[in-house]
Short mmCIF file of C-alpha atoms in Angstrom, two decimals:
data_model
loop_
_atom_site.label_atom_id
_atom_site.label_comp_id
_atom_site.label_asym_id
_atom_site.label_seq_id
_atom_site.Cartn_x
_atom_site.Cartn_y
_atom_site.Cartn_z
CA MET A 1 35.27 76.88 165.87
CA ARG A 2 37.46 79.55 166.83
CA VAL A 3 36.88 82.70 164.87
CA PHE A 4 39.99 85.90 164.71
CA PRO A 5 40.18 89.08 164.01
CA ASP A 6 40.83 87.74 160.38
CA ARG A 7 39.81 84.17 159.44
CA VAL A 8 37.73 81.68 161.28
CA THR A 9 38.77 77.59 161.74
CA ALA A 10 36.92 75.31 162.48
CA GLU A 11 36.76 71.40 162.94
CA THR A 12 33.57 68.59 163.38
CA ASP A 13 32.75 65.33 163.34
CA PHE A 14 28.98 66.13 163.09
CA GLU A 15 26.94 64.02 161.08
CA ARG A 16 30.80 62.55 160.48
CA ASP A 17 32.51 59.09 161.24
CA ALA A 18 36.68 61.35 162.53
CA LEU A 19 37.26 64.52 162.68
CA THR A 20 37.36 67.13 159.66
CA HIS A 21 38.57 70.35 158.98
CA VAL A 22 36.51 72.30 157.89
CA PRO A 23 38.50 73.92 154.71
CA MET A 24 37.79 77.79 155.46
CA ASP A 25 38.85 78.53 151.75
CA ASP A 26 36.72 76.89 149.97
CA VAL A 27 33.66 78.29 152.08
CA THR A 28 31.72 80.61 150.04
CA GLY A 29 28.78 81.03 152.69
CA TRP A 30 27.54 80.56 156.25
CA ARG A 31 24.91 80.14 157.67
CA ILE A 32 22.84 79.51 161.87
CA GLU A 33 20.14 76.92 161.59
CA SER A 34 18.09 74.24 164.37
CA CYS A 35 20.08 71.22 164.23
CA ASP A 36 18.56 69.96 167.90
CA PHE A 37 15.72 71.12 170.30
CA ASP A 38 19.13 71.95 172.74
CA ALA A 39 21.57 72.74 170.13
CA ILE A 40 22.37 75.45 166.67
CA CYS A 41 24.33 74.32 163.77
CA VAL A 42 26.90 76.59 162.01
CA GLU A 43 27.35 75.78 158.34
CA PHE A 44 30.21 76.22 156.38
CA VAL A 45 29.18 75.42 153.31
CA THR A 46 31.62 74.88 150.27
CA ALA A 47 30.42 73.75 146.43
CA ALA A 48 31.37 70.08 147.17
CA ASP A 49 30.02 69.66 151.31
CA THR A 50 28.28 71.93 153.66
CA TYR A 51 29.99 71.32 157.29
CA ARG A 52 27.85 71.64 160.60
CA VAL A 53 29.08 72.89 163.73
CA LEU A 54 26.93 71.88 166.74
CA LEU A 55 27.04 74.54 169.34
CA ASP A 56 25.09 75.15 172.38
CA THR A 57 22.01 77.39 171.92
CA SER A 58 23.37 80.15 174.40
CA ASP A 59 26.65 80.65 171.39
CA GLU A 60 23.68 81.57 168.45
CA THR A 61 24.17 85.30 169.54
CA VAL A 62 28.38 85.35 169.94
CA ALA A 63 29.00 82.98 166.89
CA GLY A 64 26.59 85.19 164.99
CA LEU A 65 28.96 88.64 165.07
CA ALA A 66 31.97 87.17 165.62
CA LEU A 67 31.33 84.94 161.78
CA ARG A 68 28.89 88.16 160.08
CA ARG A 69 33.04 90.29 161.83
CA VAL A 70 35.04 87.82 159.61
CA LEU A 71 32.62 86.23 156.49
CA GLY A 72 30.42 88.85 155.84
CA ALA A 73 26.27 88.28 155.54
CA PRO A 74 24.83 84.84 156.08
CA LEU A 75 23.34 82.63 153.84
CA PRO A 76 19.46 83.19 153.80
CA SER A 77 18.22 79.91 155.42
CA GLU A 78 17.54 76.80 154.08
CA SER A 79 14.20 76.08 156.33
#
């Protein structure tokens, strides 16, 4: 995942058969959820799918601040 001042790019192979580009033009929202005892997932939600990008827990605050700046407020937590 890379965050620029005007856009976000991301790709993931978490829970997928191959490396997949997240279709950011189709993303309707995002959120950060716990994935594992030592990882978080940034979830990018589209109408058709949810793409999860796995990050270390130490990256949660920085990722949240950067994504909020570019994409706006996160979706409510699913948990």
